[in-house]
Amino acid sequence: MSKMSDILTYNEQFVSKKEYEQYLTDKYPEKRMVIITCMDTRLVELLPKAMNLRNGDAKIIKNAGAIISQPFGSVVRSVLVAIYELEADEVMVVGHYGCGMTGLNSDHIVEKARNRGVDDVVLDTLTNSGIKLHHWLRGFDNVHEGVLNSVRTLRKHPLLPNDVPVHGMLINPETGALEWIADGYRYLEDQAQDKPHSSDAADHNPSMTR
């Protein structure tokens, strides 16, 4: 049986037994949070459990490494929609230890694409069109810096309201233990007091926990 057939067979039973009733909620996040996190399979159930989130509590955006690579890409667009249209008022970037984006080698990905049938002509055309594949496919040197880069991108975004805190966190993908490495509340307090650099130490200290 194909994967799709398996899913559809299960889904028919799920609906007929009304198992969906336990998940009923609306489109507005109850805890008014937006979480950007990694697509790692270990976090699918662990992250919501470790953060005490139930269905309907938060908007969760997932990609490889919780990376915001473009300030006007789809991740930031989703964050802004959640804030302006769905009443979210807090943002968290949650990376994790042992992330596959740490030290990711873009050369290997391009080579694997070739091996799977992507023609060199296509790769050359993309490059000549101004698409920097190796930059687009890169990861980060360490997970702390990856999270902090995403946090900075959001905090400096011209369309983000200046009263929305943006936090950075790390989760242990085995135990669910959380570390708070970028304090959005403190950052907003410093901005209000015109002290833009005073929170840098906290945002660079991987041992800071709350």
Coordinates of C-alpha atoms in Angstrom, one line a residue:
M1 CA 0.0 0.0 0.0
S2 CA 1.3 3.5 -0.9
K3 CA 2.0 6.1 1.7
M4 CA -0.9 8.2 0.4
S5 CA -3.3 5.3 0.5
D6 CA -2.3 4.6 4.0
I7 CA -2.9 8.2 5.0
L8 CA -6.3 8.4 3.3
T9 CA -7.5 5.1 4.8
Y10 CA -6.5 6.2 8.3
N11 CA -8.1 9.7 7.7
E12 CA -11.4 8.2 6.7
Q13 CA -11.6 6.3 10.1
F14 CA -10.3 9.4 12.0
V15 CA -13.2 11.5 10.6
S16 CA -15.9 8.9 10.9
K17 CA -15.0 8.3 14.6
K18 CA -15.0 12.0 15.2
E19 CA -11.5 11.9 16.7
Y20 CA -11.1 15.5 15.5
E21 CA -13.4 16.8 18.2
Q22 CA -10.6 16.8 20.8
Y23 CA -8.6 19.2 18.6
L24 CA -11.3 21.8 17.8
T25 CA -10.2 25.4 18.2
D26 CA -10.2 28.6 16.2
K27 CA -7.6 30.4 14.1
Y28 CA -6.5 32.7 16.8
P29 CA -3.6 31.5 19.0
E30 CA -4.8 31.2 22.5
K31 CA -1.4 32.1 24.0
R32 CA -0.9 34.8 21.3
M33 CA 2.6 33.4 20.4
V34 CA 4.4 32.8 17.1
I35 CA 7.1 30.1 17.2
I36 CA 9.7 29.7 14.5
T37 CA 11.4 26.3 14.9
C38 CA 13.2 23.6 13.0
M39 CA 11.5 20.9 11.0
D40 CA 13.5 18.2 12.8
T41 CA 11.4 15.1 13.4
R42 CA 12.4 14.9 17.0
L43 CA 10.5 18.1 17.7
V44 CA 7.1 17.2 16.2
E45 CA 5.6 16.2 19.5
L46 CA 8.4 17.0 21.9
L47 CA 8.5 20.8 21.4
P48 CA 4.8 21.5 22.1
K49 CA 4.9 19.1 25.2
A50 CA 8.1 20.8 26.5
M51 CA 6.5 24.2 26.1
N52 CA 3.1 23.3 27.5
L53 CA 1.4 24.0 24.2
R54 CA -1.9 22.5 23.2
N55 CA -3.7 22.6 19.9
G56 CA -4.7 26.2 19.2
D57 CA -2.2 27.8 21.6
A58 CA 0.4 29.1 19.2
K59 CA 1.2 29.6 15.5
I60 CA 4.2 27.3 14.7
I61 CA 6.3 28.0 11.6
K62 CA 8.8 25.3 10.7
N63 CA 11.8 25.2 8.3
A64 CA 15.3 23.8 8.2
G65 CA 17.2 25.2 11.2
A66 CA 14.6 27.9 12.2
I67 CA 16.5 30.1 9.8
I68 CA 15.2 33.4 8.6
S69 CA 17.3 33.8 5.4
Q70 CA 15.4 36.7 3.9
P71 CA 13.7 39.6 5.7
F72 CA 11.0 39.6 3.0
G73 CA 10.6 35.8 2.6
S74 CA 7.7 33.6 3.5
V75 CA 8.7 33.1 7.2
V76 CA 8.6 36.8 8.0
R77 CA 5.4 37.2 6.0
S78 CA 3.8 34.5 8.2
V79 CA 5.0 36.2 11.4
L80 CA 3.6 39.5 10.3
V81 CA 0.2 37.9 9.3
A82 CA 0.1 36.2 12.7
I83 CA 0.7 39.6 14.4
Y84 CA -1.5 41.9 12.4
E85 CA -4.3 39.5 11.5
L86 CA -4.4 36.8 14.2
E87 CA -3.6 38.8 17.3
A88 CA -0.2 37.3 18.2
D89 CA 1.9 39.6 20.3
E90 CA 5.1 37.6 21.0
V91 CA 7.7 35.8 18.8
M92 CA 10.0 33.0 19.7
V93 CA 12.8 31.5 17.6
V94 CA 13.6 28.0 18.9
G95 CA 16.6 26.2 17.6
H96 CA 17.9 22.9 18.8
Y97 CA 21.2 21.1 19.6
G98 CA 22.4 18.6 17.0
C99 CA 20.7 20.5 14.2
G100 CA 21.5 19.3 10.7
M101 CA 22.0 22.9 9.5
T102 CA 25.1 23.2 11.6
G103 CA 28.0 23.3 9.2
L104 CA 25.8 22.3 6.3
N105 CA 27.8 21.9 3.1
S106 CA 26.0 23.5 0.2
D107 CA 28.5 22.0 -2.3
H108 CA 27.3 18.5 -1.2
I109 CA 23.6 19.4 -1.8
V110 CA 24.3 20.8 -5.3
E111 CA 26.3 17.6 -6.1
K112 CA 23.5 15.4 -4.9
A113 CA 21.1 17.4 -7.0
R114 CA 23.3 16.6 -10.0
N115 CA 23.3 13.0 -9.1
R116 CA 19.5 13.0 -8.9
G117 CA 19.2 14.3 -12.4
V118 CA 19.3 18.1 -12.1
D119 CA 21.2 19.2 -15.2
D120 CA 24.2 21.5 -15.1
V121 CA 22.5 23.7 -17.6
V122 CA 19.8 24.4 -15.0
L123 CA 22.3 25.1 -12.3
D124 CA 24.2 27.4 -14.6
T125 CA 21.0 29.2 -15.6
L126 CA 20.1 29.8 -11.9
T127 CA 23.6 31.1 -11.2
N128 CA 23.5 33.4 -14.2
S129 CA 20.1 34.7 -13.1
G130 CA 21.7 36.0 -9.9
I131 CA 20.6 33.2 -7.6
K132 CA 23.5 32.3 -5.3
L133 CA 22.7 28.7 -4.6
H134 CA 25.6 28.2 -2.2
H135 CA 24.5 31.1 -0.2
W136 CA 20.8 30.1 -0.3
L137 CA 21.6 26.5 0.8
R138 CA 24.0 27.3 3.5
G139 CA 23.4 26.6 7.2
F140 CA 25.2 28.1 10.2
D141 CA 28.5 27.6 12.1
N142 CA 26.7 26.9 15.4
V143 CA 23.1 26.7 16.6
H144 CA 23.5 29.6 19.0
E145 CA 24.5 32.0 16.2
G146 CA 21.8 30.6 13.9
V147 CA 19.1 31.5 16.4
L148 CA 20.5 34.9 17.2
N149 CA 20.8 35.8 13.5
S150 CA 17.1 35.0 13.0
V151 CA 16.2 37.0 16.2
R152 CA 18.2 40.0 14.9
T153 CA 16.5 39.9 11.5
L154 CA 13.1 40.0 13.1
R155 CA 14.0 42.7 15.7
K156 CA 15.3 45.0 13.0
H157 CA 12.5 44.4 10.5
P158 CA 10.8 47.7 9.5
L159 CA 7.3 46.1 9.5
L160 CA 7.6 44.5 13.0
P161 CA 5.7 46.6 15.6
N162 CA 8.1 48.0 18.2
D163 CA 6.2 46.5 21.1
V164 CA 6.5 42.9 20.1
P165 CA 9.2 41.0 22.0
V166 CA 11.3 38.6 19.9
H167 CA 13.0 35.8 22.0
G168 CA 15.7 33.2 21.1
M169 CA 15.6 29.8 22.7
L170 CA 17.4 26.4 22.3
I171 CA 15.8 23.1 23.0
N172 CA 17.5 19.8 23.7
P173 CA 15.9 17.4 21.2
E174 CA 16.2 14.5 23.6
T175 CA 15.0 15.9 26.9
G176 CA 13.1 18.9 25.9
A177 CA 15.1 21.2 28.2
L178 CA 14.9 24.8 27.1
E179 CA 17.6 27.6 27.3
W180 CA 16.6 31.3 26.9
I181 CA 19.5 32.9 25.0
A182 CA 17.9 36.1 23.7
D183 CA 15.6 38.0 26.0
G184 CA 13.0 40.0 24.0
Y185 CA 11.6 41.8 27.1
R186 CA 15.0 43.1 28.1
Y187 CA 15.7 44.1 24.5
L188 CA 12.5 46.2 24.3
E189 CA 13.3 47.8 27.7
D190 CA 16.7 48.8 26.5
Q191 CA 15.3 50.2 23.3
A192 CA 12.8 52.2 25.3
Q193 CA 15.7 53.6 27.4
D194 CA 17.7 54.3 24.3
K195 CA 20.3 51.7 25.2
P196 CA 20.6 49.7 22.0
H197 CA 23.7 47.8 22.9
S198 CA 23.2 46.9 26.5
S199 CA 21.5 43.5 25.8
D200 CA 24.1 42.2 23.4
A201 CA 25.9 40.3 26.2
A202 CA 22.7 38.5 27.1
D203 CA 22.0 37.6 23.5
H204 CA 25.4 36.1 23.1
N205 CA 25.6 34.1 26.3
P206 CA 24.5 30.5 25.6
S207 CA 24.4 29.7 29.3
M208 CA 21.8 32.3 30.1
T209 CA 18.6 30.6 31.3
R210 CA 15.4 31.7 32.8

